[in-house]
Short mmCIF file of C-alpha atoms in Angstrom, two decimals:
data_model
loop_
_atom_site.label_atom_id
_atom_site.label_comp_id
_atom_site.label_asym_id
_atom_site.label_seq_id
_atom_site.Cartn_x
_atom_site.Cartn_y
_atom_site.Cartn_z
CA MET Z 81 95.00 67.17 134.94
CA LYS Z 82 91.92 69.31 134.27
CA LYS Z 83 88.64 67.49 133.79
CA TYR Z 84 86.49 68.77 130.94
CA VAL Z 85 82.77 68.32 130.30
CA ILE Z 86 81.55 69.07 126.79
CA THR Z 87 77.88 69.51 125.94
CA GLY Z 88 76.54 69.22 122.39
CA SER Z 89 77.50 65.55 121.96
CA ILE Z 90 79.81 65.25 118.92
CA GLY Z 91 78.12 67.67 116.56
CA HIS Z 92 79.77 70.03 114.07
CA ILE Z 93 81.37 72.13 116.82
CA SER Z 94 81.74 69.74 119.74
CA LYS Z 95 83.42 66.90 117.85
CA PRO Z 96 86.54 68.84 116.78
CA VAL Z 97 86.64 70.38 120.26
CA VAL Z 98 86.69 66.91 121.82
CA GLU Z 99 89.34 65.74 119.35
CA GLY Z 100 91.55 68.72 120.19
CA LEU Z 101 91.20 68.29 123.94
CA VAL Z 102 91.98 64.57 123.78
CA LYS Z 103 95.01 65.28 121.59
CA ALA Z 104 96.20 67.72 124.25
CA GLY Z 105 96.00 64.94 126.83
CA LYS Z 106 92.94 66.20 128.69
CA GLU Z 107 90.32 64.11 130.49
CA VAL Z 108 87.20 64.68 128.42
CA ASN Z 109 83.59 63.77 129.24
CA VAL Z 110 80.94 64.30 126.57
CA ILE Z 111 77.24 64.70 127.33
CA THR Z 112 75.02 63.05 124.75
CA SER Z 113 71.33 62.21 124.74
CA ASP Z 114 71.88 59.47 122.15
CA ALA Z 115 73.21 56.16 123.51
CA ALA Z 116 74.02 55.15 119.92
CA ARG Z 117 76.83 57.72 119.95
CA VAL Z 118 78.68 56.19 122.90
CA SER Z 119 81.01 54.08 120.75
CA ALA Z 120 81.86 57.04 118.50
CA ILE Z 121 82.64 59.21 121.53
CA GLU Z 122 84.80 56.50 123.09
CA ALA Z 123 86.61 56.06 119.76
CA LEU Z 124 87.70 59.70 120.09
CA GLY Z 125 89.27 58.93 123.46
CA ALA Z 126 86.56 60.57 125.56
CA LYS Z 127 84.01 59.25 128.06
CA ALA Z 128 80.31 59.41 127.16
CA LEU Z 129 77.78 60.65 129.71
CA VAL Z 130 74.36 59.59 128.43
CA GLY Z 131 71.43 61.72 129.53
CA SER Z 132 69.35 64.79 128.83
CA VAL Z 133 70.40 68.36 129.58
CA SER Z 134 66.78 68.83 130.67
CA ASP Z 135 67.43 66.35 133.50
CA ARG Z 136 68.52 68.49 136.48
CA ASP Z 137 70.02 65.64 138.52
CA PHE Z 138 71.91 64.22 135.54
CA VAL Z 139 73.52 67.57 134.70
CA LYS Z 140 74.47 68.14 138.35
CA ARG Z 141 76.24 64.78 138.43
CA ALA Z 142 77.97 65.50 135.12
CA PHE Z 143 79.30 68.90 136.22
CA ARG Z 144 80.03 68.09 139.88
CA ASP Z 145 83.75 67.26 139.70
CA ALA Z 146 84.65 69.10 136.49
CA ASP Z 147 87.17 71.91 136.14
CA VAL Z 148 86.15 73.31 132.73
CA VAL Z 149 82.79 73.09 130.97
CA TYR Z 150 81.71 73.93 127.43
CA THR Z 151 78.01 74.84 127.41
CA MET Z 152 75.55 75.14 124.57
CA ILE Z 153 71.76 75.10 124.56
CA PRO Z 154 70.72 72.46 122.02
CA PRO Z 155 67.97 72.98 119.43
CA ILE Z 156 64.57 72.59 121.08
CA TRP Z 157 61.67 71.87 118.72
CA GLN Z 158 59.01 70.27 120.91
CA THR Z 159 57.83 73.35 122.77
CA SER Z 160 55.12 75.99 122.54
CA ASP Z 161 57.43 78.62 124.11
CA TRP Z 162 60.93 78.46 122.68
CA ARG Z 163 62.51 81.06 124.96
CA ALA Z 164 61.02 79.47 128.08
CA ALA Z 165 62.36 76.07 127.00
CA GLN Z 166 65.82 77.56 126.44
CA ASN Z 167 65.65 79.24 129.83
CA GLU Z 168 64.83 75.96 131.54
CA VAL Z 169 67.99 74.33 130.16
CA ALA Z 170 69.96 77.48 131.05
CA ARG Z 171 68.73 77.33 134.65
CA ILE Z 172 69.65 73.64 134.91
CA TYR Z 173 73.17 74.39 133.66
CA THR Z 174 73.49 77.35 136.04
CA GLU Z 175 72.31 75.42 139.09
CA ALA Z 176 74.64 72.53 138.26
CA LEU Z 177 77.58 74.91 137.95
CA GLN Z 178 76.78 76.49 141.32
CA GLY Z 179 77.16 73.14 143.06
CA SER Z 180 80.30 72.07 141.21
CA THR Z 181 84.06 72.49 141.24
CA VAL Z 182 83.98 74.20 137.82
CA LYS Z 183 86.23 77.24 137.53
CA TYR Z 184 85.93 78.01 133.81
CA VAL Z 185 83.01 77.99 131.37
CA VAL Z 186 83.18 78.52 127.61
CA ASN Z 187 79.62 79.18 126.44
CA LEU Z 188 78.27 79.12 122.89
CA SER Z 189 76.10 82.19 122.38
CA SER Z 190 75.49 84.30 119.25
CA ILE Z 191 75.72 87.70 117.67
CA GLY Z 192 72.77 89.76 118.82
CA ALA Z 193 73.05 88.58 122.43
CA HIS Z 194 74.16 92.08 123.43
CA LEU Z 195 70.59 93.29 122.76
CA GLY Z 196 68.82 90.90 125.14
CA ASN Z 197 65.43 91.14 123.43
CA GLY Z 198 63.91 91.21 119.97
CA VAL Z 199 66.32 88.76 118.31
CA GLY Z 200 64.16 85.64 118.29
CA PRO Z 201 66.06 82.50 119.33
CA VAL Z 202 69.06 84.58 120.42
CA ASP Z 203 67.04 86.07 123.28
CA GLY Z 204 67.25 82.77 125.16
CA LEU Z 205 71.01 82.75 124.67
CA ALA Z 206 71.21 86.31 125.99
CA ASP Z 207 69.25 85.20 129.05
CA PHE Z 208 71.77 82.42 129.61
CA GLU Z 209 74.69 84.85 129.30
CA LYS Z 210 73.15 86.89 132.12
CA MET Z 211 72.65 83.81 134.29
CA LEU Z 212 76.27 82.76 133.83
CA ASN Z 213 77.49 86.30 134.46
CA GLY Z 214 75.78 86.15 137.85
CA LEU Z 215 77.83 83.16 139.02
CA PRO Z 216 80.53 84.19 141.52
CA GLY Z 217 83.92 82.54 141.35
CA ILE Z 218 83.48 81.11 137.84
CA GLN Z 219 85.28 82.63 134.86
CA VAL Z 220 83.09 82.76 131.74
CA LYS Z 221 83.87 83.33 128.08
CA HIS Z 222 80.83 83.74 125.80
CA LEU Z 223 81.41 82.90 122.14
CA ARG Z 224 79.28 84.97 119.79
CA PRO Z 225 79.50 83.61 116.23
CA GLY Z 226 77.88 85.15 113.18
CA TYR Z 227 75.34 83.66 110.76
CA PHE Z 228 76.12 80.00 110.12
CA PHE Z 229 77.09 78.96 106.57
CA TYR Z 230 75.04 75.80 107.13
CA ASN Z 231 71.86 77.88 107.18
CA PHE Z 232 72.18 78.13 103.40
CA ILE Z 233 71.76 74.36 103.12
CA THR Z 234 68.26 74.68 104.58
CA GLN Z 235 67.36 76.72 101.48
CA ILE Z 236 68.09 73.99 98.96
CA GLY Z 237 64.37 73.25 98.79
CA LEU Z 238 63.73 76.90 97.87
CA ILE Z 239 66.25 76.63 95.05
CA ASN Z 240 64.61 73.49 93.71
CA HIS Z 241 61.12 74.94 94.06
CA ALA Z 242 61.60 78.54 92.96
CA GLY Z 243 65.16 78.90 91.64
CA ILE Z 244 66.08 81.49 94.24
CA LEU Z 245 67.80 82.02 97.57
CA GLY Z 246 66.28 84.50 99.97
CA ASP Z 247 65.12 85.61 103.38
CA ASN Z 248 63.86 88.72 105.11
CA PHE Z 249 67.37 90.20 105.30
CA GLY Z 250 70.27 90.70 102.94
CA LEU Z 251 69.56 94.09 101.40
CA GLU Z 252 71.62 94.99 98.35
CA GLY Z 253 75.19 95.73 99.45
CA GLN Z 254 74.63 94.78 103.11
CA LYS Z 255 77.43 92.57 104.42
CA ILE Z 256 76.44 89.79 106.82
CA PRO Z 257 79.01 88.17 109.16
CA LEU Z 258 79.15 84.50 108.13
CA VAL Z 259 80.79 81.69 110.09
CA HIS Z 260 81.74 78.06 109.61
CA THR Z 261 81.42 75.66 112.51
CA ARG Z 262 85.07 74.63 112.12
CA ASP Z 263 86.13 78.21 112.88
CA ILE Z 264 83.85 78.29 115.93
CA ALA Z 265 85.36 75.00 117.09
CA ALA Z 266 88.89 76.37 116.66
CA VAL Z 267 88.12 79.37 118.86
CA ALA Z 268 86.29 77.25 121.44
CA LEU Z 269 89.23 74.85 121.64
CA GLU Z 270 91.67 77.72 122.03
CA GLU Z 271 89.69 79.19 124.91
CA LEU Z 272 89.15 75.79 126.58
CA LEU Z 273 92.83 74.90 126.44
CA ASN Z 274 94.17 78.27 127.53
CA VAL Z 275 91.59 79.01 130.26
CA SER Z 276 93.48 82.25 130.79
CA PHE Z 277 90.40 84.47 130.71
CA ALA Z 278 89.23 86.15 133.89
CA GLY Z 279 85.84 87.46 134.89
CA LYS Z 280 82.95 87.47 132.44
CA SER Z 281 83.74 88.33 128.83
CA PHE Z 282 82.76 87.58 125.24
CA ARG Z 283 84.46 86.93 121.92
CA TYR Z 284 82.98 87.39 118.47
CA ILE Z 285 83.65 84.84 115.73
CA LEU Z 286 83.26 85.17 111.98
CA SER Z 287 84.75 83.48 108.94
CA ASP Z 288 83.75 85.83 106.15
CA HIS Z 289 81.89 89.13 105.73
CA ARG Z 290 79.84 89.05 102.54
CA THR Z 291 76.65 90.30 100.95
CA MET Z 292 73.84 87.86 100.32
CA GLN Z 293 74.13 88.74 96.64
CA ASP Z 294 77.70 87.39 96.83
CA ALA Z 295 76.41 84.27 98.58
CA ALA Z 296 73.80 83.60 95.91
CA ARG Z 297 76.37 84.10 93.14
CA VAL Z 298 79.06 81.88 94.68
CA LEU Z 299 76.72 79.11 95.79
CA GLY Z 300 74.84 79.27 92.49
CA GLN Z 301 78.07 78.85 90.54
CA ALA Z 302 78.92 75.81 92.68
CA ILE Z 303 75.75 74.06 91.48
CA GLY Z 304 75.79 75.42 87.96
CA LYS Z 305 72.87 77.79 88.38
CA ASN Z 306 72.28 81.52 88.18
CA ILE Z 307 70.43 82.20 91.43
CA PRO Z 308 69.28 85.60 92.66
CA TRP Z 309 68.99 86.56 96.32
CA VAL Z 310 65.45 87.75 97.03
CA VAL Z 311 64.66 89.87 100.08
CA PHE Z 312 61.23 88.87 101.36
CA THR Z 313 58.96 91.00 103.50
CA ASP Z 314 58.53 89.76 107.06
CA GLU Z 315 55.02 88.64 106.15
CA GLN Z 316 56.23 86.68 103.12
CA ALA Z 317 59.02 85.06 105.13
CA LEU Z 318 56.62 84.07 107.92
CA LYS Z 319 54.16 82.53 105.47
CA GLY Z 320 56.98 80.67 103.74
CA ALA Z 321 58.26 79.27 107.03
CA LEU Z 322 54.82 78.16 108.14
CA ASP Z 323 54.08 76.63 104.73
CA ALA Z 324 57.38 74.74 104.98
CA GLY Z 325 56.25 73.18 108.24
CA VAL Z 326 58.15 75.31 110.74
CA PRO Z 327 55.98 75.46 113.88
CA ALA Z 328 54.54 78.87 114.75
CA SER Z 329 56.47 78.80 118.04
CA HIS Z 330 59.69 78.94 116.01
CA ALA Z 331 58.69 80.64 112.76
CA GLY Z 332 57.96 83.96 114.47
CA PRO Z 333 61.29 84.10 116.31
CA PHE Z 334 63.19 83.23 113.13
CA ILE Z 335 61.51 86.11 111.30
CA GLU Z 336 62.27 88.43 114.20
CA MET Z 337 65.94 87.45 114.00
CA GLY Z 338 66.02 88.07 110.25
CA ALA Z 339 64.51 91.50 110.75
CA MET Z 340 67.26 92.33 113.23
CA LEU Z 341 69.88 91.23 110.69
CA ARG Z 342 68.18 93.39 108.06
CA SER Z 343 68.24 96.40 110.39
CA GLY Z 344 71.92 95.84 111.17
CA ARG Z 345 71.33 95.84 114.92
CA MET Z 346 72.00 92.13 115.36
CA GLN Z 347 75.54 92.43 113.98
CA GLU Z 348 76.35 95.98 115.10
CA ASP Z 349 78.38 94.97 118.16
CA LEU Z 350 80.41 92.39 116.24
CA GLU Z 351 81.26 95.00 113.63
CA LYS Z 352 82.29 97.41 116.40
CA HIS Z 353 84.72 94.83 117.81
CA ALA Z 354 86.00 93.81 114.33
CA PRO Z 355 87.20 90.26 115.12
CA THR Z 356 89.90 88.69 112.97
CA PRO Z 357 88.14 86.41 110.44
CA GLY Z 358 88.72 82.67 110.55
CA SER Z 359 90.17 80.66 107.70
CA THR Z 360 86.97 79.40 106.04
CA LYS Z 361 85.61 81.64 103.29
CA LEU Z 362 82.35 81.54 101.35
CA GLU Z 363 84.15 79.95 98.41
CA ASP Z 364 85.43 77.17 100.70
CA PHE Z 365 81.92 76.42 101.92
CA ALA Z 366 80.64 76.29 98.34
CA SER Z 367 81.95 72.74 97.88
CA GLU Z 368 80.01 71.57 100.94
CA PHE Z 369 76.92 73.31 99.61
CA GLN Z 370 77.36 71.63 96.24
CA ALA Z 371 77.62 68.22 97.90
CA ALA Z 372 74.48 68.84 99.95
CA PHE Z 373 72.60 70.06 96.87
CA THR Z 374 73.59 66.96 94.92
CA ALA Z 375 72.54 64.68 97.77
CA ALA Z 376 69.15 66.39 98.00
CA SER Z 377 68.48 66.30 94.26
#
């Protein structure tokens, strides 16, 4: 029986992955930094490994006897250099894999990773792709999802404050590849169970391909409001992020990423590969958005 190690605790993507692996009869170990989640992980039929992915020795022990690993770099907020912090976790993962029995890695990356630079937080994920691609004898599948539906929930405050949705991308008529975490989880589970990939490769994931004007209309209807999508300048978006309390170390990279979406370069490679969309559409997500809006009001 293959032994799996799943990073990301039991978040939106990792939890359904763990559930699917356990259902398939696999031995599943879940890394979590929160000891309070141990009982929930065990209730799923998996074993909890409590520790930090920034702890080199802990990660080495976790990966040592595994056959298949799902990797993701968690959100890192307490840092003055976001990319450097991402790279540190990436190096710890890579070193742990080198000294392990792991044969297959499914890695959560992002659209825009093909560029390597200039895409804000995705640059650190691109760096990690390159590190993993340099590992001999380990087969790697990078998952490159589109723009998360859940990002719209972070704009509920903007709706309440200004009656709009907006960012520094989403020009009139420009379609953005959108993705739900359940569709990412479905693809991740498929790749983890099949482990039929060879070499180093990637797979794009999207759920829907829509304009931001569509998004504002559909999400607005869900909450009974007529909401426009406003395209901010980079300067306006940066000021808004800083005013909202986003640290400068992260605000700049977020604006850089939005500019790459606006230019089309971030999503160009996904569009070239034209992946089959998942099952979750913008209209399906609207009910989740409505629930989040109600809870925040």
